[in-house]
mmCIF file of C-alpha atoms in Angstrom:
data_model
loop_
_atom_site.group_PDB
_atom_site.id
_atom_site.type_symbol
_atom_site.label_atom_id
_atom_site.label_comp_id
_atom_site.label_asym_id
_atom_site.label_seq_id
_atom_site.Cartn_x
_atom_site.Cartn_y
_atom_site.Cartn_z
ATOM 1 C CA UNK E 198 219.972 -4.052 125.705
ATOM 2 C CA UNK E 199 223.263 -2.477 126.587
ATOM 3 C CA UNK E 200 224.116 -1.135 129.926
ATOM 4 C CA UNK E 201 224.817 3.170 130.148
ATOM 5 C CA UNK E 202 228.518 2.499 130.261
ATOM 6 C CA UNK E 203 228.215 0.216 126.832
ATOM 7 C CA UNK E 204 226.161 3.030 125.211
ATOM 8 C CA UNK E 205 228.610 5.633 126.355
ATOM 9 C CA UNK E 206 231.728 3.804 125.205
ATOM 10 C CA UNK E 207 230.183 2.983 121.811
ATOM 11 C CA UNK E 208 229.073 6.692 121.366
ATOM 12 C CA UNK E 209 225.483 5.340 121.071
ATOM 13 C CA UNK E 210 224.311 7.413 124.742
ATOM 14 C CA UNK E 211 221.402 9.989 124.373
ATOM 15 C CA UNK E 212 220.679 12.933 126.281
ATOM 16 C CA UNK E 213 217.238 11.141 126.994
ATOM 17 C CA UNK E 214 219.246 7.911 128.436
ATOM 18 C CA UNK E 215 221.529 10.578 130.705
ATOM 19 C CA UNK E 216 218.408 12.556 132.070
ATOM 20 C CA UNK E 217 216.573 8.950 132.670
ATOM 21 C CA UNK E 218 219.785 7.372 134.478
ATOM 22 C CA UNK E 219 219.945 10.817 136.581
ATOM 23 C CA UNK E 220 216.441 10.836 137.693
ATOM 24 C CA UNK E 221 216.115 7.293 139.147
ATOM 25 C CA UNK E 222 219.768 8.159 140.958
ATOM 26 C CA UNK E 223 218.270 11.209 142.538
ATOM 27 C CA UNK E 224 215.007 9.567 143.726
ATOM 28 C CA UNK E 225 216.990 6.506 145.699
ATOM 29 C CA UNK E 226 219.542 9.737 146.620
ATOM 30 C CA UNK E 227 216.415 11.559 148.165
ATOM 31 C CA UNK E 228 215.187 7.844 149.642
ATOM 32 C CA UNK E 229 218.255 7.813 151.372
ATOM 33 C CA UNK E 230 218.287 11.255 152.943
ATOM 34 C CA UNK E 231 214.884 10.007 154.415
ATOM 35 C CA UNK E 232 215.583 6.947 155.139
ATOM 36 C CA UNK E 233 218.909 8.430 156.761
ATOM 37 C CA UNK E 234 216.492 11.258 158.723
ATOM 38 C CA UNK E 235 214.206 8.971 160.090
ATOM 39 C CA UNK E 236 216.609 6.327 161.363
ATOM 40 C CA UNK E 237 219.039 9.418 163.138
ATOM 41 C CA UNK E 238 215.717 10.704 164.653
ATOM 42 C CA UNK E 239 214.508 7.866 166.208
ATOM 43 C CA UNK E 240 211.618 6.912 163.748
ATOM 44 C CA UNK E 241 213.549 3.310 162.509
ATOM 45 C CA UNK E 242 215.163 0.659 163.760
ATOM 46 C CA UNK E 243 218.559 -0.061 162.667
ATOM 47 C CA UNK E 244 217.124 -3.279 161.514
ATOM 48 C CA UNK E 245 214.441 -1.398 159.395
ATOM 49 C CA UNK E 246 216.813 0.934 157.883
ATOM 50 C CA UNK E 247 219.512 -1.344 156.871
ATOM 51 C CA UNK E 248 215.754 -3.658 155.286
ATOM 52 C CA UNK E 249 214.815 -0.388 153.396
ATOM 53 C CA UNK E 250 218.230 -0.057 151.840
ATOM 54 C CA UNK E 251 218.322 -3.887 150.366
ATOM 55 C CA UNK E 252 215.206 -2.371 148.012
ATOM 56 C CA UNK E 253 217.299 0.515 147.167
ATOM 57 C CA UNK E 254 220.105 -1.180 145.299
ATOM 58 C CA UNK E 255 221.847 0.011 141.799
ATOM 59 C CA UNK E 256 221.260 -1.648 138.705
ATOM 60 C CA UNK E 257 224.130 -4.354 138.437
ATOM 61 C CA UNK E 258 226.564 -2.717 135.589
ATOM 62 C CA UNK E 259 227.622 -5.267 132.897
ATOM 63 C CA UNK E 260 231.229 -5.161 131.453
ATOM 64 C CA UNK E 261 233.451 -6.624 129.071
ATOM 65 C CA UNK E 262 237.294 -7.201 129.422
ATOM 66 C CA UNK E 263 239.410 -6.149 126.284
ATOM 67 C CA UNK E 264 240.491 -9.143 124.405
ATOM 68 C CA UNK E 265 244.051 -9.473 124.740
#
């Protein structure tokens, strides 16, 4: 399975793969903002808000260098 990026540089993206790839960005956005609220306001530890963020990591993104 290609990565976004490989779908959008082959011209093989859909509007279905765009609204997916947007949605799971804005939940871990919103996770943050929460995450971000609760440590500010006293509610988490440093240590358990830098722990919630190590389950909130991208995808990895897979690319190719141009062939010389």
């Amino acid at each position: 399975m290609d990565t976004l990026i490989q779908q959008v540089l082959s011209g093989n993206v859909t509007v279905g793969d765009l609204r997916r790839v947007n949605r799971v960005y804005a939940q871990k956005q919103r996770w943050v903002a929460q995450y971000t609220g609760e440590y500010t306001n006293g509610r988490r530890t440093l240590e358990q808000y830098l722990e919630a963020f190590m389950y909130i990591t991208p995808e990895p993104i897979y690319y190719r260098l141009p062939s010389a």
